[in-house]
Amino acid sequence: MDHPLVFVVAPAAQLPDGPVDWVDLVAAQRQGPRGAFALRLFPAAGHGAEALTALPWDGQLPARPICDALVPQFDPRLNALGVYQRSGEGEPFQCLDRFALADASNETCWFYPTHDGTFLSWERALELGLDPGAVATDAQPHAPSTYARSHVTVLWSLLADDASLTCVGLTYGGQRIEWPQAHPSPEPMATWSLFTVDTQADVALRIDASQTVFQEPLAEADPGR
């Protein structure tokens, strides 16, 4: 992690003031959001509504997904952001800022394909722990190294048939922030949907069919063997 800033999302009362060490930041982040959902998008490739019941629970298809994301449910109404920095290796982290996520700048983004066509989506809820976040490694050269609250943006997008926007992440200086995941625990079910994007229509995104599929139970061992 070369970028100097570290980000923690948790209820405001759980965000420590500096100086703190890494263990303190991890403990604070673990008090934050635990819910998340995994999302994959594929070209429909001939799959019709009748085929949804036969699609795999784990979201694995031969086709390469056009989107493969895991989205923590940060819920800006309930959580705040703490920003920390340390001056050198082995030094404690200093708190640069703490503020409600609801007070951050907001920006909308496209999470679904921007080109017309028919697609499959696979979505599964899960619970997980998160470690403190940092600007993604490949984006670090493009992010500001000095801190300013104005560089923090909360991203929102319409997902599936949501009636309102969903928080899908945070950026710093236009570059995505990633929170490493620990101990994910997926739900034993997932939802496949068939949807159509038509940018010329009055409603650009249309859900054609949805189906919940369940994890197959593990086969019991044969006692005769």
Coordinates of N, CA, C and O in Angstrom, one line a residue, residues 1-177:
M1 N 0.9 -1.2 0.0 CA 0.0 0.0 0.0 C 0.9 1.2 0.0 O 1.5 1.6 1.0
D2 N 1.0 1.9 -1.2 CA 1.9 3.0 -1.3 C 1.2 4.4 -1.1 O 1.9 5.4 -0.7
H3 N -0.1 4.5 -1.3 CA -0.8 5.7 -1.1 C -0.8 6.0 0.4 O -1.1 5.1 1.2
P4 N -0.6 7.2 0.8 CA -0.4 7.5 2.3 C -1.7 7.5 3.1 O -1.7 7.5 4.3
L5 N -2.9 7.6 2.4 CA -4.2 7.7 3.1 C -4.8 6.4 3.4 O -4.8 5.5 2.5
V6 N -5.4 6.2 4.5 CA -6.2 5.1 4.9 C -7.6 5.5 5.3 O -7.8 6.5 6.0
F7 N -8.6 4.7 4.9 CA -10.0 5.1 5.0 C -10.8 4.1 5.9 O -10.6 2.9 5.6
V8 N -11.6 4.5 6.8 CA -12.4 3.6 7.6 C -13.8 4.1 7.6 O -14.1 5.3 7.8
V9 N -14.7 3.2 7.3 CA -16.2 3.5 7.3 C -16.8 2.7 8.5 O -16.7 1.5 8.6
A10 N -17.4 3.5 9.4 CA -18.1 2.9 10.5 C -19.0 4.0 11.2 O -18.9 5.1 10.8
P11 N -19.8 3.6 12.1 CA -20.6 4.6 12.8 C -19.6 5.6 13.4 O -18.5 5.3 13.9
A12 N -20.0 6.9 13.5 CA -19.1 8.0 13.9 C -18.5 7.7 15.3 O -17.3 8.0 15.5
A13 N -19.3 7.2 16.2 CA -18.8 6.9 17.5 C -17.7 5.9 17.6 O -16.9 5.8 18.5
Q14 N -17.5 5.1 16.5 CA -16.5 4.0 16.5 C -15.2 4.5 15.8 O -14.2 3.7 15.8
L15 N -15.2 5.7 15.2 CA -14.0 6.1 14.5 C -13.0 6.7 15.5 O -13.3 7.7 16.2
P16 N -11.8 6.2 15.7 CA -10.9 6.7 16.7 C -10.2 8.0 16.2 O -10.1 8.3 15.0
D17 N -9.8 8.8 17.2 CA -9.0 9.9 17.0 C -7.6 9.5 17.1 O -7.2 8.5 17.7
G18 N -6.6 10.2 16.5 CA -5.2 9.9 16.5 C -4.6 10.3 17.8 O -5.1 11.1 18.5
P19 N -3.3 9.8 18.0 CA -2.7 8.7 17.2 C -3.2 7.3 17.5 O -3.5 7.0 18.6
V20 N -3.2 6.5 16.5 CA -3.7 5.1 16.6 C -2.8 4.2 15.8 O -2.1 4.7 14.9
D21 N -2.8 2.9 16.1 CA -2.1 2.0 15.3 C -3.0 1.2 14.4 O -4.2 1.4 14.4
W22 N -2.4 0.3 13.5 CA -3.2 -0.4 12.5 C -4.3 -1.3 13.2 O -5.4 -1.4 12.6
V23 N -3.9 -1.9 14.3 CA -4.9 -2.7 15.0 C -6.2 -1.9 15.4 O -7.3 -2.4 15.2
D24 N -6.0 -0.7 15.8 CA -7.1 0.1 16.2 C -8.0 0.4 14.9 O -9.2 0.4 15.0
L25 N -7.4 0.7 13.8 CA -8.1 1.0 12.6 C -8.9 -0.3 12.1 O -10.1 -0.1 11.7
V26 N -8.3 -1.4 12.2 CA -8.9 -2.7 11.8 C -10.1 -2.9 12.7 O -11.2 -3.2 12.3
A27 N -9.9 -2.7 14.0 CA -11.0 -2.9 15.0 C -12.2 -1.9 14.7 O -13.4 -2.3 14.8
A28 N -11.9 -0.7 14.3 CA -12.9 0.3 14.0 C -13.7 -0.1 12.8 O -14.9 -0.1 12.7
Q29 N -12.9 -0.5 11.7 CA -13.6 -0.9 10.5 C -14.5 -2.1 10.7 O -15.6 -2.2 10.1
R30 N -14.1 -3.1 11.6 CA -14.9 -4.2 11.8 C -16.3 -3.9 12.5 O -17.2 -4.7 12.6
Q31 N -16.3 -2.7 13.1 CA -17.6 -2.2 13.6 C -18.5 -1.6 12.6 O -19.6 -1.2 12.9
G32 N -18.0 -1.5 11.4 CA -18.7 -0.8 10.3 C -19.6 -1.8 9.5 O -19.9 -2.9 10.1
P33 N -19.9 -1.5 8.3 CA -20.8 -2.4 7.5 C -20.3 -3.8 7.4 O -19.1 -4.1 7.1
R34 N -21.2 -4.8 7.5 CA -20.9 -6.2 7.3 C -21.7 -6.8 6.1 O -21.3 -7.8 5.6
G35 N -22.8 -6.2 5.8 CA -23.6 -6.7 4.6 C -23.0 -6.3 3.3 O -22.3 -5.2 3.2
A36 N -23.2 -7.1 2.3 CA -22.6 -6.8 1.0 C -23.4 -7.7 0.0 O -24.2 -8.5 0.4
F37 N -23.2 -7.4 -1.3 CA -23.8 -8.3 -2.3 C -22.8 -8.4 -3.5 O -22.0 -7.5 -3.8
A38 N -22.7 -9.6 -4.0 CA -21.9 -9.9 -5.2 C -22.8 -9.8 -6.4 O -24.0 -10.2 -6.4
L39 N -22.2 -9.2 -7.5 CA -23.0 -9.0 -8.7 C -22.1 -9.4 -9.9 O -21.0 -8.9 -10.0
R40 N -22.7 -10.2 -10.8 CA -22.1 -10.5 -12.1 C -23.1 -10.3 -13.2 O -24.2 -10.6 -13.0
L41 N -22.6 -9.8 -14.3 CA -23.4 -9.5 -15.5 C -22.8 -10.3 -16.7 O -21.5 -10.3 -16.8
F42 N -23.6 -10.9 -17.4 CA -23.2 -11.6 -18.6 C -24.1 -11.3 -19.8 O -25.2 -10.9 -19.6
P43 N -23.6 -11.4 -21.0 CA -24.5 -11.4 -22.2 C -25.5 -12.5 -22.1 O -25.1 -13.6 -21.6
A44 N -26.7 -12.3 -22.5 CA -27.7 -13.3 -22.4 C -27.4 -14.6 -23.2 O -27.7 -15.7 -22.8
A45 N -26.8 -14.4 -24.4 CA -26.3 -15.5 -25.2 C -27.3 -16.6 -25.4 O -27.0 -17.8 -25.2
G46 N -28.5 -16.2 -25.7 CA -29.5 -17.2 -26.0 C -30.3 -17.7 -24.8 O -31.3 -18.5 -25.0
H47 N -29.9 -17.3 -23.6 CA -30.7 -17.8 -22.4 C -32.0 -17.0 -22.4 O -32.0 -15.8 -22.4
G48 N -33.1 -17.8 -22.3 CA -34.4 -17.2 -22.1 C -34.9 -17.2 -20.7 O -34.2 -17.8 -19.8
A49 N -36.1 -16.7 -20.4 CA -36.6 -16.7 -19.1 C -36.8 -18.1 -18.5 O -36.6 -18.3 -17.3
E50 N -37.1 -19.0 -19.4 CA -37.3 -20.4 -18.9 C -36.0 -21.1 -18.5 O -36.1 -22.1 -17.7
A51 N -34.9 -20.6 -18.8 CA -33.6 -21.2 -18.5 C -33.1 -20.7 -17.1 O -32.1 -21.3 -16.6
L52 N -33.7 -19.7 -16.5 CA -33.1 -19.2 -15.3 C -33.1 -20.2 -14.1 O -32.2 -20.2 -13.3
T53 N -34.1 -21.1 -14.1 CA -34.1 -22.0 -13.0 C -33.0 -23.0 -13.0 O -32.6 -23.6 -12.0
A54 N -32.4 -23.2 -14.2 CA -31.3 -24.1 -14.4 C -29.9 -23.5 -14.2 O -28.9 -24.2 -14.3
L55 N -29.8 -22.2 -14.0 CA -28.5 -21.6 -13.9 C -27.9 -21.8 -12.5 O -28.7 -22.0 -11.5
P56 N -26.6 -21.9 -12.4 CA -26.0 -22.3 -11.2 C -26.0 -21.3 -10.1 O -26.0 -20.1 -10.3
W57 N -26.2 -21.8 -8.8 CA -26.3 -20.9 -7.7 C -25.0 -20.1 -7.5 O -25.1 -19.0 -7.0
D58 N -23.8 -20.6 -7.9 CA -22.6 -19.9 -7.6 C -22.2 -18.8 -8.6 O -21.2 -18.2 -8.6
G59 N -23.1 -18.6 -9.6 CA -22.9 -17.6 -10.6 C -21.8 -17.9 -11.6 O -21.3 -17.0 -12.3
Q60 N -21.4 -19.1 -11.8 CA -20.3 -19.5 -12.7 C -20.9 -19.9 -14.0 O -21.7 -20.9 -14.1
L61 N -20.6 -19.2 -15.1 CA -21.0 -19.5 -16.4 C -19.8 -19.6 -17.3 O -18.7 -19.0 -17.0
P62 N -19.8 -20.4 -18.4 CA -18.7 -20.5 -19.3 C -18.3 -19.1 -19.9 O -17.1 -18.9 -20.2
A63 N -19.3 -18.3 -20.1 CA -19.0 -17.0 -20.7 C -18.3 -16.1 -19.7 O -18.5 -16.2 -18.5
R64 N -17.5 -15.2 -20.2 CA -16.8 -14.3 -19.3 C -17.7 -13.2 -18.9 O -18.4 -12.6 -19.7
P65 N -17.8 -12.9 -17.6 CA -18.7 -11.8 -17.2 C -18.2 -10.4 -17.7 O -17.0 -10.2 -17.8
I66 N -19.2 -9.6 -18.0 CA -18.8 -8.2 -18.3 C -18.7 -7.3 -17.1 O -18.3 -6.1 -17.2
C67 N -19.2 -7.8 -16.0 CA -19.0 -7.1 -14.7 C -18.9 -8.2 -13.6 O -19.7 -9.2 -13.6
D68 N -18.0 -8.1 -12.7 CA -17.8 -9.0 -11.6 C -17.4 -8.2 -10.4 O -16.3 -7.8 -10.2
A69 N -18.4 -7.8 -9.5 CA -18.2 -6.9 -8.4 C -18.7 -7.4 -7.1 O -19.7 -8.1 -7.1
L70 N -18.1 -6.9 -6.1 CA -18.6 -7.1 -4.7 C -18.8 -5.8 -4.1 O -17.9 -5.0 -4.0
V71 N -20.0 -5.5 -3.7 CA -20.4 -4.1 -3.3 C -20.8 -4.1 -1.8 O -21.8 -4.6 -1.4
P72 N -19.9 -3.6 -0.9 CA -20.3 -3.5 0.5 C -21.4 -2.5 0.7 O -21.5 -1.5 -0.1
Q73 N -22.3 -2.7 1.6 CA -23.5 -1.8 1.8 C -23.1 -0.8 2.9 O -23.3 -0.9 4.1
F74 N -22.4 0.3 2.4 CA -21.9 1.3 3.3 C -23.0 2.1 4.0 O -22.7 2.7 5.1
D75 N -24.1 2.3 3.4 CA -25.3 3.0 4.0 C -24.9 4.3 4.5 O -24.7 4.5 5.7
P76 N -24.7 5.4 3.7 CA -24.3 6.7 4.1 C -25.2 7.3 5.2 O -24.8 8.3 5.9
R77 N -26.4 6.9 5.3 CA -27.3 7.4 6.3 C -26.8 7.1 7.7 O -27.1 7.8 8.7
L78 N -26.1 5.9 7.9 CA -25.8 5.4 9.2 C -24.3 5.5 9.5 O -23.9 5.3 10.7
N79 N -23.4 5.7 8.6 CA -22.0 5.6 8.8 C -21.3 6.9 8.5 O -21.8 7.8 7.8
A80 N -20.1 6.9 9.0 CA -19.2 8.1 8.8 C -17.9 7.6 8.2 O -17.6 6.4 8.2
L81 N -17.0 8.5 7.8 CA -15.7 8.2 7.2 C -14.6 8.8 8.0 O -14.7 10.0 8.3
G82 N -13.7 8.0 8.4 CA -12.4 8.5 9.0 C -11.3 8.4 8.1 O -11.1 7.4 7.4
V83 N -10.5 9.4 8.0 CA -9.3 9.4 7.1 C -8.0 9.5 8.0 O -7.9 10.4 8.8
Y84 N -7.1 8.6 7.7 CA -5.9 8.5 8.6 C -4.6 8.5 7.7 O -4.6 8.1 6.6
Q85 N -3.5 8.9 8.3 CA -2.2 9.0 7.6 C -1.1 8.8 8.6 O -1.2 9.2 9.8
R86 N 0.0 8.1 8.2 CA 1.1 8.1 9.1 C 2.3 8.6 8.4 O 2.4 8.5 7.1
S87 N 3.2 9.2 9.1 CA 4.4 9.9 8.5 C 5.5 8.9 8.1 O 6.3 9.3 7.2
G88 N 5.5 7.7 8.6 CA 6.6 6.8 8.2 C 6.3 5.4 8.7 O 5.4 5.2 9.6
E89 N 7.0 4.4 8.2 CA 6.9 3.0 8.6 C 7.1 2.9 10.1 O 8.1 3.4 10.7
G90 N 6.1 2.2 10.8 CA 6.2 2.0 12.2 C 5.7 3.2 13.1 O 5.6 3.1 14.3
E91 N 5.4 4.3 12.4 CA 4.8 5.4 13.1 C 3.3 5.3 13.3 O 2.6 4.5 12.5
P92 N 2.7 5.9 14.3 CA 1.2 5.8 14.5 C 0.5 6.5 13.4 O 1.1 7.4 12.8
F93 N -0.8 6.2 13.2 CA -1.6 6.9 12.3 C -2.2 8.1 13.0 O -2.6 8.0 14.1
Q94 N -2.3 9.2 12.2 CA -2.9 10.4 12.7 C -4.3 10.6 12.0 O -4.4 10.3 10.8
C95 N -5.3 11.0 12.7 CA -6.6 11.2 12.2 C -6.6 12.6 11.5 O -6.4 13.6 12.1
L96 N -6.9 12.6 10.2 CA -6.9 13.8 9.4 C -8.4 14.4 9.4 O -8.5 15.6 9.3
D97 N -9.4 13.5 9.4 CA -10.7 14.0 9.3 C -11.7 12.9 9.7 O -11.4 11.7 9.5
R98 N -12.8 13.3 10.2 CA -14.0 12.4 10.4 C -15.2 13.1 10.1 O -15.4 14.3 10.6
F99 N -16.1 12.6 9.3 CA -17.4 13.2 8.9 C -18.4 12.2 8.4 O -18.0 11.1 8.0
A100 N -19.7 12.6 8.6 CA -20.7 11.7 8.1 C -20.7 11.5 6.6 O -20.5 12.5 5.9
L101 N -20.9 10.3 6.2 CA -20.9 10.0 4.7 C -22.0 10.8 4.0 O -21.8 11.1 2.9
A102 N -23.0 11.1 4.7 CA -24.1 11.8 4.1 C -23.7 13.2 3.8 O -24.4 13.9 3.0
D103 N -22.6 13.7 4.4 CA -22.1 15.1 4.0 C -21.1 15.1 2.9 O -20.6 16.2 2.5
A104 N -20.7 13.9 2.4 CA -19.7 13.9 1.3 C -20.3 14.3 0.0 O -21.6 14.3 -0.2
S105 N -19.5 14.6 -1.0 CA -20.0 14.9 -2.3 C -20.5 13.6 -2.9 O -20.1 12.5 -2.6
N106 N -21.5 13.8 -3.8 CA -22.2 12.6 -4.4 C -22.0 12.7 -5.9 O -22.0 13.7 -6.5
E107 N -22.0 11.5 -6.5 CA -21.8 11.4 -8.0 C -22.5 10.1 -8.4 O -22.5 9.1 -7.8
T108 N -23.2 10.2 -9.6 CA -23.9 9.0 -10.1 C -23.0 8.3 -11.1 O -22.1 9.0 -11.7
C109 N -23.1 7.0 -11.3 CA -22.3 6.3 -12.2 C -23.1 5.2 -12.8 O -24.2 4.8 -12.3
W110 N -22.7 4.7 -14.0 CA -23.4 3.5 -14.6 C -22.8 2.3 -14.0 O -21.6 2.1 -14.0
F111 N -23.7 1.4 -13.6 CA -23.2 0.1 -13.1 C -23.7 -1.0 -14.0 O -23.1 -2.1 -14.0
Y112 N -24.7 -0.7 -14.9 CA -25.1 -1.7 -15.8 C -24.6 -1.3 -17.2 O -24.1 -0.2 -17.4
P113 N -24.7 -2.2 -18.2 CA -24.1 -1.9 -19.5 C -24.7 -0.6 -20.1 O -25.9 -0.4 -19.9
T114 N -23.9 0.1 -20.8 CA -24.4 1.4 -21.4 C -24.7 1.1 -22.9 O -25.1 2.1 -23.5
H115 N -24.5 -0.1 -23.3 CA -24.9 -0.4 -24.7 C -26.2 -1.3 -24.7 O -26.5 -2.0 -23.7
D116 N -27.0 -1.2 -25.7 CA -28.2 -1.9 -25.8 C -28.0 -3.4 -26.0 O -27.0 -3.9 -26.5
G117 N -29.0 -4.2 -25.5 CA -28.9 -5.6 -25.6 C -29.6 -6.3 -24.5 O -30.3 -5.6 -23.6
T118 N -29.6 -7.6 -24.4 CA -30.2 -8.4 -23.4 C -29.1 -9.1 -22.6 O -28.2 -9.7 -23.2
F119 N -29.3 -9.1 -21.3 CA -28.2 -9.5 -20.4 C -28.7 -10.4 -19.3 O -29.9 -10.4 -19.0
L120 N -27.8 -11.1 -18.6 CA -28.1 -11.9 -17.4 C -27.4 -11.2 -16.2 O -26.3 -10.7 -16.4
S121 N -28.1 -11.1 -15.1 CA -27.4 -10.7 -13.9 C -27.6 -11.7 -12.8 O -28.6 -12.4 -12.7
W122 N -26.5 -11.9 -12.0 CA -26.5 -12.8 -10.9 C -26.1 -12.0 -9.7 O -25.2 -11.2 -9.7
E123 N -27.0 -12.1 -8.6 CA -26.8 -11.3 -7.4 C -26.9 -12.2 -6.2 O -27.9 -13.0 -6.1
R124 N -26.0 -12.1 -5.3 CA -26.0 -12.9 -4.0 C -25.6 -12.1 -2.9 O -24.6 -11.4 -2.9
A125 N -26.4 -12.1 -1.8 CA -26.1 -11.4 -0.6 C -25.0 -12.2 0.2 O -25.0 -13.4 0.2
L126 N -24.2 -11.5 1.0 CA -23.3 -12.1 1.9 C -22.9 -11.2 3.0 O -23.2 -10.0 3.0
E127 N -22.3 -11.8 4.0 CA -21.8 -11.0 5.2 C -20.3 -11.2 5.2 O -19.8 -12.3 4.9
L128 N -19.6 -10.1 5.5 CA -18.2 -10.2 5.5 C -17.6 -9.1 6.4 O -18.3 -8.2 6.8
G129 N -16.4 -9.3 6.8 CA -15.6 -8.3 7.5 C -14.8 -7.5 6.5 O -14.4 -8.0 5.4
L130 N -14.5 -6.2 6.8 CA -13.7 -5.4 5.9 C -12.5 -4.9 6.7 O -12.6 -4.6 7.9
D131 N -11.4 -4.8 6.0 CA -10.2 -4.1 6.6 C -10.3 -2.6 6.1 O -11.0 -2.3 5.2
P132 N -9.5 -1.8 6.7 CA -9.5 -0.4 6.3 C -9.2 -0.2 4.8 O -8.5 -1.1 4.2
G133 N -9.7 0.8 4.2 CA -9.6 0.9 2.7 C -8.4 1.8 2.3 O -7.9 2.6 3.1
A134 N -8.1 1.7 1.0 CA -7.0 2.5 0.4 C -7.4 2.7 -1.1 O -8.1 1.9 -1.6
V135 N -6.8 3.7 -1.7 CA -6.9 3.8 -3.1 C -6.4 2.6 -3.8 O -5.3 2.1 -3.4
A136 N -7.1 2.0 -4.8 CA -6.7 0.8 -5.5 C -5.3 1.0 -6.0 O -4.9 2.0 -6.5
T137 N -4.6 -0.1 -5.9 CA -3.1 -0.1 -6.3 C -2.9 0.5 -7.7 O -2.0 1.4 -7.9
D138 N -3.7 0.0 -8.7 CA -3.4 0.5 -10.0 C -3.9 2.0 -10.2 O -3.5 2.6 -11.2
A139 N -4.6 2.5 -9.3 CA -5.1 3.9 -9.4 C -4.3 4.9 -8.6 O -4.5 6.1 -8.7
Q140 N -3.4 4.4 -7.7 CA -2.7 5.3 -6.8 C -1.9 6.4 -7.5 O -1.9 7.5 -7.0
P141 N -1.2 6.1 -8.6 CA -0.5 7.2 -9.3 C -1.3 8.4 -9.7 O -0.8 9.5 -9.9
H142 N -2.7 8.2 -9.8 CA -3.6 9.2 -10.3 C -4.3 9.9 -9.2 O -5.1 10.8 -9.5
A143 N -4.2 9.5 -8.0 CA -4.9 10.1 -6.8 C -4.1 11.1 -6.1 O -2.8 11.0 -6.0
P144 N -4.7 12.2 -5.6 CA -3.9 13.2 -4.9 C -3.3 12.5 -3.6 O -3.9 11.7 -2.9
S145 N -2.1 12.9 -3.3 CA -1.4 12.3 -2.1 C -1.7 13.1 -0.9 O -1.5 12.6 0.2
T146 N -2.1 14.4 -1.0 CA -2.5 15.2 0.1 C -4.0 15.1 0.3 O -4.7 15.0 -0.7
Y147 N -4.4 15.3 1.6 CA -5.8 15.1 1.9 C -6.6 16.4 1.7 O -6.2 17.5 2.2
A148 N -7.8 16.3 1.1 CA -8.8 17.3 1.2 C -10.2 16.6 1.1 O -10.4 15.7 0.3
R149 N -11.1 17.1 2.0 CA -12.4 16.4 2.0 C -13.1 16.5 0.7 O -13.9 15.6 0.3
S150 N -12.8 17.6 0.0 CA -13.5 17.7 -1.3 C -13.2 16.7 -2.3 O -13.9 16.5 -3.4
H151 N -12.1 15.9 -2.1 CA -11.7 14.8 -3.0 C -12.5 13.6 -2.8 O -12.4 12.6 -3.6
V152 N -13.2 13.5 -1.7 CA -14.0 12.3 -1.4 C -15.4 12.3 -2.0 O -16.1 13.3 -1.9
T153 N -15.7 11.3 -2.7 CA -17.0 11.2 -3.4 C -17.7 9.9 -3.2 O -17.0 8.8 -3.2
V154 N -19.0 9.9 -2.9 CA -19.8 8.7 -2.7 C -20.5 8.4 -4.1 O -21.1 9.3 -4.6
L155 N -20.3 7.2 -4.6 CA -20.9 6.9 -5.9 C -22.2 6.2 -5.7 O -22.4 5.3 -4.8
W156 N -23.2 6.6 -6.6 CA -24.5 6.0 -6.5 C -24.9 5.5 -7.9 O -24.5 6.1 -8.9
S157 N -25.7 4.4 -8.0 CA -26.1 3.9 -9.2 C -27.5 3.2 -9.1 O -27.8 2.7 -8.0
L158 N -28.2 3.1 -10.1 CA -29.4 2.3 -10.2 C -29.0 0.8 -10.4 O -28.2 0.6 -11.3
L159 N -29.5 -0.1 -9.6 CA -29.2 -1.5 -9.8 C -30.5 -2.3 -10.0 O -31.4 -2.1 -9.2
A160 N -30.5 -3.1 -11.0 CA -31.6 -4.0 -11.3 C -32.9 -3.1 -11.3 O -33.0 -2.1 -12.0
D161 N -33.9 -3.5 -10.6 CA -35.2 -2.8 -10.6 C -35.3 -1.9 -9.3 O -36.4 -1.6 -8.9
D162 N -34.2 -1.4 -8.8 CA -34.2 -0.5 -7.7 C -35.1 0.7 -8.0 O -35.0 1.3 -9.1
A163 N -35.9 1.1 -7.0 CA -36.7 2.3 -7.2 C -35.8 3.6 -6.9 O -36.2 4.7 -7.3
S164 N -34.7 3.4 -6.2 CA -33.9 4.6 -5.9 C -32.4 4.1 -6.1 O -32.1 3.0 -6.2
L165 N -31.5 5.1 -6.0 CA -30.1 4.9 -6.2 C -29.5 4.1 -5.1 O -29.9 4.2 -3.9
T166 N -28.5 3.3 -5.3 CA -27.8 2.5 -4.3 C -26.4 3.0 -4.3 O -25.7 3.2 -5.3
C167 N -25.8 3.1 -3.0 CA -24.4 3.4 -2.9 C -23.6 2.3 -3.3 O -23.7 1.1 -2.8
V168 N -22.7 2.5 -4.3 CA -21.9 1.4 -4.8 C -20.4 1.6 -4.5 O -19.5 0.8 -5.0
G169 N -20.0 2.6 -3.8 CA -18.6 2.7 -3.4 C -18.2 4.2 -3.2 O -19.0 5.1 -3.2
L170 N -16.9 4.4 -2.9 CA -16.3 5.7 -2.7 C -15.1 5.9 -3.5 O -14.4 4.9 -3.9
T171 N -14.8 7.1 -3.9 CA -13.6 7.4 -4.6 C -12.9 8.5 -3.9 O -13.4 9.3 -3.1
Y172 N -11.6 8.6 -4.2 CA -10.7 9.7 -3.7 C -10.0 10.3 -4.9 O -9.2 9.6 -5.6
G173 N -10.3 11.6 -5.2 CA -9.7 12.2 -6.3 C -10.1 11.5 -7.6 O -9.3 11.5 -8.6
G174 N -11.3 11.0 -7.6 CA -11.8 10.3 -8.8 C -11.3 8.9 -9.0 O -11.6 8.2 -10.0
Q175 N -10.5 8.3 -8.0 CA -10.0 7.0 -8.1 C -10.7 6.1 -7.0 O -10.9 6.6 -5.9
R176 N -10.9 4.9 -7.4 CA -11.7 4.0 -6.5 C -11.0 3.6 -5.2 O -9.7 3.4 -5.3
I177 N -11.7 3.6 -4.1 CA -11.1 3.1 -2.8 C -11.6 1.6 -2.7 O -12.7 1.3 -2.9

